[in-house]
PDB file of C-alpha atoms and ligand atoms in Angstrom:
ATOM      1  CA  UNK P   1      26.404 -36.764 -24.812  1.00 74.00           C
ATOM      2  CA  UNK P   2      25.059 -33.359 -23.931  1.00 78.00           C
ATOM      3  CA  UNK P   3      27.224 -30.625 -25.389  1.00 86.00           C
ATOM      4  CA  UNK P   4      28.907 -28.353 -22.928  1.00 90.00           C
ATOM      5  CA  UNK P   5      30.545 -25.322 -24.481  1.00 92.00           C
ATOM      6  CA  UNK P   6      32.865 -22.656 -23.164  1.00 93.00           C
ATOM      7  CA  UNK P   7      29.766 -20.453 -22.836  1.00 95.00           C
ATOM      8  CA  UNK P   8      28.170 -23.068 -20.578  1.00 94.00           C
ATOM      9  CA  UNK P   9      31.357 -23.114 -18.569  1.00 95.00           C
ATOM     10  CA  UNK P  10      31.451 -19.340 -18.213  1.00 96.00           C
ATOM     11  CA  UNK P  11      27.836 -19.319 -17.159  1.00 96.00           C
ATOM     12  CA  UNK P  12      28.175 -22.122 -14.613  1.00 96.00           C
ATOM     13  CA  UNK P  13      31.482 -20.926 -13.194  1.00 96.00           C
ATOM     14  CA  UNK P  14      31.713 -17.141 -13.455  1.00 97.00           C
ATOM     15  CA  UNK P  15      34.036 -16.805 -10.438  1.00 95.00           C
ATOM     16  CA  UNK P  16      35.936 -18.516  -7.606  1.00 94.00           C
ATOM     17  CA  UNK P  17      32.925 -18.777  -5.326  1.00 94.00           C
ATOM     18  CA  UNK P  18      30.836 -20.775  -7.791  1.00 96.00           C
ATOM     19  CA  UNK P  19      33.736 -23.219  -8.200  1.00 96.00           C
ATOM     20  CA  UNK P  20      34.152 -23.632  -4.462  1.00 95.00           C
ATOM     21  CA  UNK P  21      30.409 -24.107  -3.940  1.00 95.00           C
ATOM     22  CA  UNK P  22      30.324 -26.696  -6.680  1.00 95.00           C
ATOM     23  CA  UNK P  23      33.180 -28.572  -5.077  1.00 94.00           C
ATOM     24  CA  UNK P  24      31.474 -28.465  -1.690  1.00 94.00           C
ATOM     25  CA  UNK P  25      28.250 -29.894  -3.159  1.00 93.00           C
ATOM     26  CA  UNK P  26      30.138 -32.578  -5.086  1.00 92.00           C
ATOM     27  CA  UNK P  27      32.127 -33.697  -2.070  1.00 93.00           C
ATOM     28  CA  UNK P  28      29.416 -33.380   0.561  1.00 93.00           C
ATOM     29  CA  UNK P  29      26.141 -34.003  -1.264  1.00 92.00           C
ATOM     30  CA  UNK P  30      24.390 -34.948   1.994  1.00 94.00           C
ATOM     31  CA  UNK P  31      25.770 -31.957   3.865  1.00 95.00           C
ATOM     32  CA  UNK P  32      28.952 -31.557   5.858  1.00 95.00           C
ATOM     33  CA  UNK P  33      29.436 -33.821   8.846  1.00 94.00           C
ATOM     34  CA  UNK P  34      30.937 -31.877  11.738  1.00 95.00           C
ATOM     35  CA  UNK P  35      33.286 -34.099  13.696  1.00 93.00           C
ATOM     36  CA  UNK P  36      33.069 -31.910  16.767  1.00 96.00           C
ATOM     37  CA  UNK P  37      29.252 -31.749  16.849  1.00 96.00           C
ATOM     38  CA  UNK P  38      29.129 -35.360  15.595  1.00 96.00           C
ATOM     39  CA  UNK P  39      26.324 -34.687  13.156  1.00 96.00           C
ATOM     40  CA  UNK P  40      25.603 -33.043   9.840  1.00 96.00           C
ATOM     41  CA  UNK P  41      25.288 -29.321  10.452  1.00 97.00           C
ATOM     42  CA  UNK P  42      24.845 -26.237   8.333  1.00 96.00           C
ATOM     43  CA  UNK P  43      28.153 -24.724   7.287  1.00 96.00           C
ATOM     44  CA  UNK P  44      28.527 -21.113   6.227  1.00 95.00           C
ATOM     45  CA  UNK P  45      31.118 -19.810   3.861  1.00 94.00           C
ATOM     46  CA  UNK P  46      33.915 -17.765   5.408  1.00 93.00           C
ATOM     47  CA  UNK P  47      34.180 -14.895   2.958  1.00 87.00           C
ATOM     48  CA  UNK P  48      37.929 -14.422   3.031  1.00 86.00           C
ATOM     49  CA  UNK P  49      39.039 -18.055   2.860  1.00 89.00           C
ATOM     50  CA  UNK P  50      38.261 -21.208   0.914  1.00 89.00           C
ATOM     51  CA  UNK P  51      36.539 -22.755   3.933  1.00 93.00           C
ATOM     52  CA  UNK P  52      33.093 -23.283   5.406  1.00 96.00           C
ATOM     53  CA  UNK P  53      32.368 -22.995   9.097  1.00 96.00           C
ATOM     54  CA  UNK P  54      29.989 -25.052  11.287  1.00 97.00           C
ATOM     55  CA  UNK P  55      27.048 -22.950  12.474  1.00 96.00           C
ATOM     56  CA  UNK P  56      27.329 -24.332  16.031  1.00 97.00           C
ATOM     57  CA  UNK P  57      30.984 -24.830  16.884  1.00 97.00           C
ATOM     58  CA  UNK P  58      32.720 -22.825  14.172  1.00 95.00           C
ATOM     59  CA  UNK P  59      34.912 -25.749  12.983  1.00 95.00           C
ATOM     60  CA  UNK P  60      36.307 -25.194   9.506  1.00 94.00           C
ATOM     61  CA  UNK P  61      35.978 -27.528   6.535  1.00 94.00           C
ATOM     62  CA  UNK P  62      37.825 -26.948   3.279  1.00 94.00           C
ATOM     63  CA  UNK P  63      36.325 -28.535   0.156  1.00 94.00           C
ATOM     64  CA  UNK P  64      39.730 -28.406  -1.541  1.00 94.00           C
ATOM     65  CA  UNK P  65      41.464 -30.416   1.206  1.00 93.00           C
ATOM     66  CA  UNK P  66      42.538 -33.795  -0.103  1.00 92.00           C
ATOM     67  CA  UNK P  67      41.962 -32.816  -3.750  1.00 93.00           C
ATOM     68  CA  UNK P  68      44.368 -31.883  -6.528  1.00 92.00           C
ATOM     69  CA  UNK P  69      43.466 -28.230  -5.857  1.00 93.00           C
ATOM     70  CA  UNK P  70      44.780 -28.244  -2.322  1.00 89.00           C
ATOM     71  CA  UNK P  71      47.621 -25.870  -1.490  1.00 85.00           C
ATOM     72  CA  UNK P  72      47.643 -24.542  -5.027  1.00 89.00           C
ATOM     73  CA  UNK P  73      48.044 -20.807  -5.541  1.00 90.00           C
ATOM     74  CA  UNK P  74      46.301 -21.086  -8.880  1.00 94.00           C
ATOM     75  CA  UNK P  75      42.665 -19.925  -8.766  1.00 94.00           C
ATOM     76  CA  UNK P  76      40.139 -22.762  -8.662  1.00 95.00           C
ATOM     77  CA  UNK P  77      38.517 -21.362 -11.747  1.00 96.00           C
ATOM     78  CA  UNK P  78      41.744 -21.820 -13.724  1.00 96.00           C
ATOM     79  CA  UNK P  79      41.833 -25.445 -12.618  1.00 96.00           C
ATOM     80  CA  UNK P  80      38.219 -25.889 -13.679  1.00 96.00           C
ATOM     81  CA  UNK P  81      38.994 -24.180 -16.975  1.00 96.00           C
ATOM     82  CA  UNK P  82      41.904 -26.570 -17.557  1.00 96.00           C
ATOM     83  CA  UNK P  83      39.656 -29.543 -16.808  1.00 95.00           C
ATOM     84  CA  UNK P  84      37.113 -28.157 -19.248  1.00 95.00           C
ATOM     85  CA  UNK P  85      39.783 -27.832 -21.959  1.00 94.00           C
ATOM     86  CA  UNK P  86      41.168 -31.319 -21.400  1.00 92.00           C
ATOM     87  CA  UNK P  87      37.688 -32.798 -21.401  1.00 90.00           C
ATOM     88  CA  UNK P  88      36.518 -31.073 -24.552  1.00 87.00           C
ATOM     89  CA  UNK P  89      39.536 -31.504 -26.795  1.00 87.00           C
ATOM     90  CA  UNK P  90      39.331 -34.137 -29.517  1.00 80.00           C
ATOM     91  CA  UNK P  91      42.994 -34.436 -30.372  1.00 83.00           C
ATOM     92  CA  UNK P  92      44.532 -33.480 -27.044  1.00 86.00           C
ATOM     93  CA  UNK P  93      46.180 -30.347 -25.816  1.00 90.00           C
ATOM     94  CA  UNK P  94      49.711 -29.349 -24.850  1.00 91.00           C
ATOM     95  CA  UNK P  95      51.014 -27.655 -21.716  1.00 92.00           C
ATOM     96  CA  UNK P  96      51.958 -24.735 -23.967  1.00 93.00           C
ATOM     97  CA  UNK P  97      48.347 -24.349 -25.115  1.00 93.00           C
ATOM     98  CA  UNK P  98      47.136 -24.558 -21.522  1.00 94.00           C
ATOM     99  CA  UNK P  99      49.632 -21.869 -20.550  1.00 96.00           C
ATOM    100  CA  UNK P 100      48.200 -19.555 -23.214  1.00 96.00           C
ATOM    101  CA  UNK P 101      44.546 -20.296 -22.475  1.00 94.00           C
ATOM    102  CA  UNK P 102      44.852 -19.970 -18.702  1.00 95.00           C
ATOM    103  CA  UNK P 103      47.351 -17.134 -18.629  1.00 95.00           C
ATOM    104  CA  UNK P 104      49.610 -18.919 -16.144  1.00 95.00           C
ATOM    105  CA  UNK P 105      53.325 -19.718 -16.233  1.00 95.00           C
ATOM    106  CA  UNK P 106      54.532 -22.742 -18.168  1.00 95.00           C
ATOM    107  CA  UNK P 107      55.536 -24.411 -14.909  1.00 95.00           C
ATOM    108  CA  UNK P 108      52.030 -24.012 -13.489  1.00 95.00           C
ATOM    109  CA  UNK P 109      50.429 -25.126 -16.749  1.00 96.00           C
ATOM    110  CA  UNK P 110      52.596 -28.234 -16.776  1.00 95.00           C
ATOM    111  CA  UNK P 111      51.676 -29.079 -13.182  1.00 94.00           C
ATOM    112  CA  UNK P 112      47.945 -28.612 -13.815  1.00 95.00           C
ATOM    113  CA  UNK P 113      48.212 -30.641 -17.007  1.00 94.00           C
ATOM    114  CA  UNK P 114      49.889 -33.500 -15.164  1.00 94.00           C
ATOM    115  CA  UNK P 115      47.384 -33.495 -12.304  1.00 94.00           C
ATOM    116  CA  UNK P 116      44.391 -33.500 -14.627  1.00 94.00           C
ATOM    117  CA  UNK P 117      45.886 -36.337 -16.683  1.00 93.00           C
ATOM    118  CA  UNK P 118      46.287 -38.305 -13.455  1.00 92.00           C
ATOM    119  CA  UNK P 119      42.619 -37.684 -12.835  1.00 93.00           C
ATOM    120  CA  UNK P 120      41.922 -39.407 -16.142  1.00 94.00           C
ATOM    121  CA  UNK P 121      43.710 -42.622 -15.162  1.00 94.00           C
ATOM    122  CA  UNK P 122      40.921 -45.112 -14.644  1.00 92.00           C
ATOM    123  CA  UNK P 123      41.223 -48.771 -13.810  1.00 91.00           C
ATOM    124  CA  UNK P 124      39.102 -50.576 -16.385  1.00 91.00           C
ATOM    125  CA  UNK P 125      38.470 -54.258 -15.843  1.00 85.00           C
ATOM    126  CA  UNK P 126      36.658 -57.104 -17.479  1.00 89.00           C
ATOM    127  CA  UNK P 127      36.425 -56.421 -21.167  1.00 96.00           C
ATOM    128  CA  UNK P 128      34.128 -59.001 -22.745  1.00 95.00           C
ATOM    129  CA  UNK P 129      32.287 -59.912 -25.905  1.00 94.00           C
ATOM    130  CA  UNK P 130      34.414 -59.051 -28.926  1.00 95.00           C
ATOM    131  CA  UNK P 131      37.780 -57.777 -27.752  1.00 95.00           C
ATOM    132  CA  UNK P 132      40.490 -56.503 -30.101  1.00 96.00           C
ATOM    133  CA  UNK P 133      44.064 -56.710 -28.875  1.00 96.00           C
ATOM    134  CA  UNK P 134      46.940 -54.981 -30.642  1.00 95.00           C
ATOM    135  CA  UNK P 135      50.318 -53.408 -30.031  1.00 94.00           C
ATOM    136  CA  UNK P 136      51.851 -50.272 -31.447  1.00 93.00           C
ATOM    137  CA  UNK P 137      54.973 -48.131 -31.212  1.00 92.00           C
ATOM    138  CA  UNK P 138      54.762 -44.529 -30.071  1.00 90.00           C
ATOM    139  CA  UNK P 139      57.304 -41.745 -29.754  1.00 79.00           C
ATOM    140  CA  UNK P 140      60.988 -41.686 -30.469  1.00 66.00           C
ATOM    141  CA  UNK P 141      62.671 -38.652 -31.904  1.00 57.00           C
ATOM    142  CA  UNK P 142      63.880 -40.177 -35.137  1.00 52.00           C
ATOM    143  CA  UNK P 143      62.178 -42.613 -37.406  1.00 52.00           C
ATOM    144  CA  UNK P 144      63.231 -46.047 -36.316  1.00 48.00           C
ATOM    145  CA  UNK P 145      63.070 -49.256 -38.259  1.00 50.00           C
ATOM    146  CA  UNK P 146      59.649 -49.791 -39.677  1.00 50.00           C
ATOM    147  CA  UNK P 147      57.216 -52.014 -37.878  1.00 49.00           C
ATOM    148  CA  UNK P 148      58.051 -54.170 -34.923  1.00 47.00           C
ATOM    149  CA  UNK P 149      61.132 -53.357 -32.948  1.00 49.00           C
ATOM    150  CA  UNK P 150      61.430 -49.703 -34.001  1.00 57.00           C
ATOM    151  CA  UNK P 151      64.238 -48.076 -32.044  1.00 64.00           C
ATOM    152  CA  UNK P 152      63.650 -45.273 -29.579  1.00 74.00           C
ATOM    153  CA  UNK P 153      59.951 -45.935 -29.441  1.00 86.00           C
ATOM    154  CA  UNK P 154      57.782 -47.154 -26.584  1.00 91.00           C
ATOM    155  CA  UNK P 155      55.667 -50.241 -26.968  1.00 94.00           C
ATOM    156  CA  UNK P 156      52.002 -49.836 -26.141  1.00 95.00           C
ATOM    157  CA  UNK P 157      49.504 -52.642 -25.829  1.00 97.00           C
ATOM    158  CA  UNK P 158      45.845 -51.932 -26.407  1.00 97.00           C
ATOM    159  CA  UNK P 159      42.680 -53.886 -25.689  1.00 97.00           C
ATOM    160  CA  UNK P 160      39.332 -52.620 -26.872  1.00 97.00           C
ATOM    161  CA  UNK P 161      35.921 -54.128 -26.338  1.00 96.00           C
ATOM    162  CA  UNK P 162      33.883 -53.367 -29.435  1.00 94.00           C
ATOM    163  CA  UNK P 163      31.221 -50.791 -28.519  1.00 94.00           C
ATOM    164  CA  UNK P 164      32.784 -50.715 -25.051  1.00 95.00           C
ATOM    165  CA  UNK P 165      35.841 -49.627 -23.127  1.00 96.00           C
ATOM    166  CA  UNK P 166      39.486 -49.478 -24.067  1.00 97.00           C
ATOM    167  CA  UNK P 167      42.711 -50.062 -22.163  1.00 97.00           C
ATOM    168  CA  UNK P 168      46.164 -48.911 -23.311  1.00 97.00           C
ATOM    169  CA  UNK P 169      49.327 -49.705 -21.382  1.00 97.00           C
ATOM    170  CA  UNK P 170      53.006 -49.097 -21.952  1.00 96.00           C
ATOM    171  CA  UNK P 171      54.729 -52.499 -21.938  1.00 96.00           C
ATOM    172  CA  UNK P 172      58.426 -53.401 -21.990  1.00 94.00           C
ATOM    173  CA  UNK P 173      58.173 -55.557 -25.112  1.00 94.00           C
ATOM    174  CA  UNK P 174      55.769 -57.689 -27.145  1.00 95.00           C
ATOM    175  CA  UNK P 175      56.804 -61.064 -25.808  1.00 96.00           C
ATOM    176  CA  UNK P 176      54.111 -63.575 -24.924  1.00 96.00           C
ATOM    177  CA  UNK P 177      55.075 -63.536 -21.252  1.00 97.00           C
ATOM    178  CA  UNK P 178      54.205 -59.811 -21.177  1.00 97.00           C
ATOM    179  CA  UNK P 179      51.119 -59.698 -23.397  1.00 97.00           C
ATOM    180  CA  UNK P 180      49.311 -62.857 -22.328  1.00 97.00           C
ATOM    181  CA  UNK P 181      49.100 -62.023 -18.594  1.00 97.00           C
ATOM    182  CA  UNK P 182      47.683 -58.608 -19.561  1.00 96.00           C
ATOM    183  CA  UNK P 183      44.919 -60.282 -21.534  1.00 96.00           C
ATOM    184  CA  UNK P 184      44.221 -62.685 -18.680  1.00 95.00           C
ATOM    185  CA  UNK P 185      44.016 -59.819 -16.200  1.00 95.00           C
ATOM    186  CA  UNK P 186      41.676 -57.628 -18.223  1.00 96.00           C
ATOM    187  CA  UNK P 187      39.584 -59.809 -20.513  1.00 96.00           C
ATOM    188  CA  UNK P 188      36.756 -61.842 -18.998  1.00 94.00           C
ATOM    189  CA  UNK P 189      36.828 -65.529 -19.840  1.00 90.00           C
ATOM    190  CA  UNK P 190      33.123 -65.777 -20.508  1.00 81.00           C
ATOM    191  CA  UNK P 191      31.899 -68.386 -22.906  1.00 75.00           C
ATOM    192  CA  UNK P 192      31.329 -65.892 -25.672  1.00 84.00           C
ATOM    193  CA  UNK P 193      34.407 -63.736 -25.382  1.00 93.00           C
ATOM    194  CA  UNK P 194      36.344 -63.634 -28.636  1.00 95.00           C
ATOM    195  CA  UNK P 195      39.842 -62.151 -28.714  1.00 95.00           C
ATOM    196  CA  UNK P 196      40.972 -60.691 -32.051  1.00 95.00           C
ATOM    197  CA  UNK P 197      44.682 -60.189 -32.662  1.00 95.00           C
ATOM    198  CA  UNK P 198      47.050 -59.912 -35.566  1.00 91.00           C
ATOM    199  CA  UNK P 199      49.438 -62.737 -36.433  1.00 91.00           C
ATOM    200  CA  UNK P 200      52.123 -61.829 -33.883  1.00 93.00           C
ATOM    201  CA  UNK P 201      53.379 -65.194 -32.556  1.00 94.00           C
ATOM    202  CA  UNK P 202      53.115 -63.936 -28.960  1.00 96.00           C
ATOM    203  CA  UNK P 203      49.375 -64.416 -29.275  1.00 95.00           C
ATOM    204  CA  UNK P 204      49.613 -68.053 -30.305  1.00 95.00           C
ATOM    205  CA  UNK P 205      48.558 -69.285 -26.897  1.00 95.00           C
ATOM    206  CA  UNK P 206      45.496 -67.072 -26.503  1.00 95.00           C
ATOM    207  CA  UNK P 207      43.160 -69.956 -27.180  1.00 94.00           C
ATOM    208  CA  UNK P 208      44.906 -72.082 -24.587  1.00 94.00           C
ATOM    209  CA  UNK P 209      44.101 -69.408 -22.025  1.00 94.00           C
ATOM    210  CA  UNK P 210      40.432 -70.201 -22.535  1.00 93.00           C
ATOM    211  CA  UNK P 211      39.319 -67.611 -25.092  1.00 95.00           C
ATOM    212  CA  UNK P 212      38.000 -67.975 -28.593  1.00 94.00           C
ATOM    213  CA  UNK P 213      40.787 -66.509 -30.752  1.00 95.00           C
ATOM    214  CA  UNK P 214      40.518 -65.003 -34.205  1.00 93.00           C
ATOM    215  CA  UNK P 215      43.670 -63.977 -36.039  1.00 92.00           C
ATOM    216  CA  UNK P 216      43.844 -61.208 -38.618  1.00 88.00           C
ATOM    217  CA  UNK P 217      46.529 -61.865 -41.240  1.00 79.00           C
ATOM    218  CA  UNK P 218      47.909 -58.402 -41.874  1.00 72.00           C
ATOM    219  CA  UNK P 219      50.828 -59.790 -43.849  1.00 64.00           C
ATOM    220  CA  UNK P 220      48.392 -61.278 -46.316  1.00 62.00           C
ATOM    221  CA  UNK P 221      46.691 -57.875 -46.704  1.00 59.00           C
ATOM    222  CA  UNK P 222      43.664 -59.420 -45.133  1.00 57.00           C
ATOM    223  CA  UNK P 223      42.580 -56.493 -43.001  1.00 54.00           C
ATOM    224  CA  UNK P 224      38.932 -57.281 -42.744  1.00 58.00           C
ATOM    225  CA  UNK P 225      37.666 -60.806 -42.879  1.00 60.00           C
ATOM    226  CA  UNK P 226      34.079 -60.534 -41.667  1.00 69.00           C
ATOM    227  CA  UNK P 227      34.231 -59.769 -37.963  1.00 74.00           C
ATOM    228  CA  UNK P 228      37.906 -60.696 -37.769  1.00 79.00           C
ATOM    229  CA  UNK P 229      39.613 -57.314 -37.697  1.00 85.00           C
ATOM    230  CA  UNK P 230      41.379 -55.037 -35.275  1.00 87.00           C
ATOM    231  CA  UNK P 231      40.114 -51.801 -36.810  1.00 90.00           C
ATOM    232  CA  UNK P 232      38.624 -50.472 -33.582  1.00 92.00           C
ATOM    233  CA  UNK P 233      41.902 -50.572 -31.686  1.00 93.00           C
ATOM    234  CA  UNK P 234      43.743 -49.269 -34.753  1.00 92.00           C
ATOM    235  CA  UNK P 235      41.480 -46.268 -34.925  1.00 92.00           C
ATOM    236  CA  UNK P 236      42.249 -45.585 -31.254  1.00 94.00           C
ATOM    237  CA  UNK P 237      45.967 -45.757 -32.137  1.00 94.00           C
ATOM    238  CA  UNK P 238      45.527 -43.229 -34.893  1.00 92.00           C
ATOM    239  CA  UNK P 239      43.700 -40.796 -32.579  1.00 92.00           C
ATOM    240  CA  UNK P 240      46.457 -41.134 -29.987  1.00 92.00           C
ATOM    241  CA  UNK P 241      49.252 -40.737 -32.530  1.00 91.00           C
ATOM    242  CA  UNK P 242      47.602 -37.754 -34.159  1.00 88.00           C
ATOM    243  CA  UNK P 243      47.380 -36.173 -30.742  1.00 88.00           C
ATOM    244  CA  UNK P 244      50.828 -37.038 -29.491  1.00 86.00           C
ATOM    245  CA  UNK P 245      52.696 -36.271 -32.721  1.00 81.00           C
ATOM    246  CA  UNK P 246      50.539 -33.370 -33.843  1.00 78.00           C
ATOM    247  CA  UNK P 247      49.786 -31.584 -30.597  1.00 78.00           C
ATOM    248  CA  UNK P 248      52.405 -32.620 -28.122  1.00 72.00           C
ATOM    249  CA  UNK P 249      55.128 -33.227 -30.742  1.00 73.00           C
ATOM    250  CA  UNK P 250      56.871 -35.731 -28.568  1.00 76.00           C
ATOM    251  CA  UNK P 251      56.211 -37.225 -25.194  1.00 82.00           C
ATOM    252  CA  UNK P 252      58.896 -38.552 -22.906  1.00 84.00           C
ATOM    253  CA  UNK P 253      58.534 -42.271 -22.145  1.00 86.00           C
ATOM    254  CA  UNK P 254      58.230 -41.239 -18.504  1.00 88.00           C
ATOM    255  CA  UNK P 255      54.927 -39.460 -19.168  1.00 91.00           C
ATOM    256  CA  UNK P 256      53.599 -41.579 -22.008  1.00 93.00           C
ATOM    257  CA  UNK P 257      51.309 -43.708 -19.815  1.00 95.00           C
ATOM    258  CA  UNK P 258      49.667 -40.621 -18.417  1.00 94.00           C
ATOM    259  CA  UNK P 259      49.067 -39.235 -21.930  1.00 93.00           C
ATOM    260  CA  UNK P 260      47.599 -42.580 -22.958  1.00 95.00           C
ATOM    261  CA  UNK P 261      45.307 -42.440 -19.933  1.00 95.00           C
ATOM    262  CA  UNK P 262      43.907 -39.095 -21.061  1.00 93.00           C
ATOM    263  CA  UNK P 263      43.129 -40.338 -24.580  1.00 94.00           C
ATOM    264  CA  UNK P 264      41.637 -43.557 -23.247  1.00 95.00           C
ATOM    265  CA  UNK P 265      39.516 -41.657 -20.722  1.00 94.00           C
ATOM    266  CA  UNK P 266      38.028 -39.514 -23.483  1.00 92.00           C
ATOM    267  CA  UNK P 267      37.443 -42.639 -25.568  1.00 93.00           C
ATOM    268  CA  UNK P 268      35.771 -44.518 -22.717  1.00 94.00           C
ATOM    269  CA  UNK P 269      33.500 -41.614 -21.865  1.00 92.00           C
ATOM    270  CA  UNK P 270      32.552 -40.748 -25.438  1.00 89.00           C
ATOM    271  CA  UNK P 271      29.011 -42.025 -24.970  1.00 87.00           C
ATOM    272  CA  UNK P 272      28.337 -40.683 -21.493  1.00 88.00           C
ATOM    273  CA  UNK P 273      25.078 -38.881 -20.954  1.00 87.00           C
ATOM    274  CA  UNK P 274      26.685 -36.152 -18.873  1.00 88.00           C
ATOM    275  CA  UNK P 275      29.393 -33.933 -20.378  1.00 89.00           C
ATOM    276  CA  UNK P 276      32.902 -35.292 -19.904  1.00 90.00           C
ATOM    277  CA  UNK P 277      33.769 -32.140 -18.008  1.00 91.00           C
ATOM    278  CA  UNK P 278      31.181 -33.088 -15.412  1.00 91.00           C
ATOM    279  CA  UNK P 279      32.527 -36.649 -15.181  1.00 90.00           C
ATOM    280  CA  UNK P 280      35.995 -35.303 -14.530  1.00 92.00           C
ATOM    281  CA  UNK P 281      34.851 -32.844 -11.887  1.00 92.00           C
ATOM    282  CA  UNK P 282      33.025 -35.671 -10.175  1.00 90.00           C
ATOM    283  CA  UNK P 283      36.248 -37.648 -10.220  1.00 91.00           C
ATOM    284  CA  UNK P 284      38.018 -34.833  -8.397  1.00 91.00           C
ATOM    285  CA  UNK P 285      35.426 -35.193  -5.687  1.00 89.00           C
ATOM    286  CA  UNK P 286      35.353 -38.984  -5.578  1.00 87.00           C
ATOM    287  CA  UNK P 287      39.159 -39.301  -5.527  1.00 88.00           C
ATOM    288  CA  UNK P 288      39.503 -36.754  -2.750  1.00 86.00           C
ATOM    289  CA  UNK P 289      40.970 -38.052   0.467  1.00 81.00           C
ATOM    290  CA  UNK P 290      38.151 -37.586   2.956  1.00 69.00           C
ATOM    291  CA  UNK P 291      39.005 -35.622   6.079  1.00 59.00           C
ATOM    292  CA  UNK P 292      39.248 -37.854   9.118  1.00 55.00           C
TER     293      UNK P 292
HETATM  294 ZN1   ZN O 301      30.237 -28.250  14.660  1.00 75.04          ZN
END
């Protein structure tokens, strides 16, 4: 991935206008279609507002309409800065840190934080090849019982294609009727797909679902038996836990999925050619509700 530093950011986006122009280009790469003139026309920036105006009929188009920036009093550049920070962090960032960096109120920082995390929620499908499946427990204010069934913690199921994408979802429990349908929904049943799990009995029927199934016997201290391991998903867990415990201290179960989404997004885009910041900005544009 190309590195993109804060200096690059400051150079590319020195002010509000550069942010708005960028957004316009990202959303209307082929030019702005004027619904009144019924064709693509040149639009000129109206200096005092965040809108562009059709050269013929004067109709206004706002690049922020339908995006997370719409109707926000926060400068666009602060939003872009927040996206930059969330894209470039390794361990994650807290609303408190955002508040300090952006110089906004905590309430605003929290709102921006939440919106940008939502931006990072991607729907990944069809993991294939060698897929590691594992569950873990995250959160809870006090230390619960060790291992499975820890009190006050949320259960998270993870699926990671080796050298590929990851998925992490909050689940109600680790029963087979919860975990198996998740595997079926997300893991392709191609002839060479191998699912690696630990010895949790809920996974006993994985083979019957039509996958090759390799079981890692953690209880027998057999962490790596050739290719049979779940180290990839475990290393994702440790990144997430380092972030959530170390940076965010604790995360309410209500918001946990959205935090997971942000860690998984960074994981899934770790090998992108373009900087993650750019990928996220493009998502703002692609998720925008197009004006009708
Ligand atoms: Zn027009």
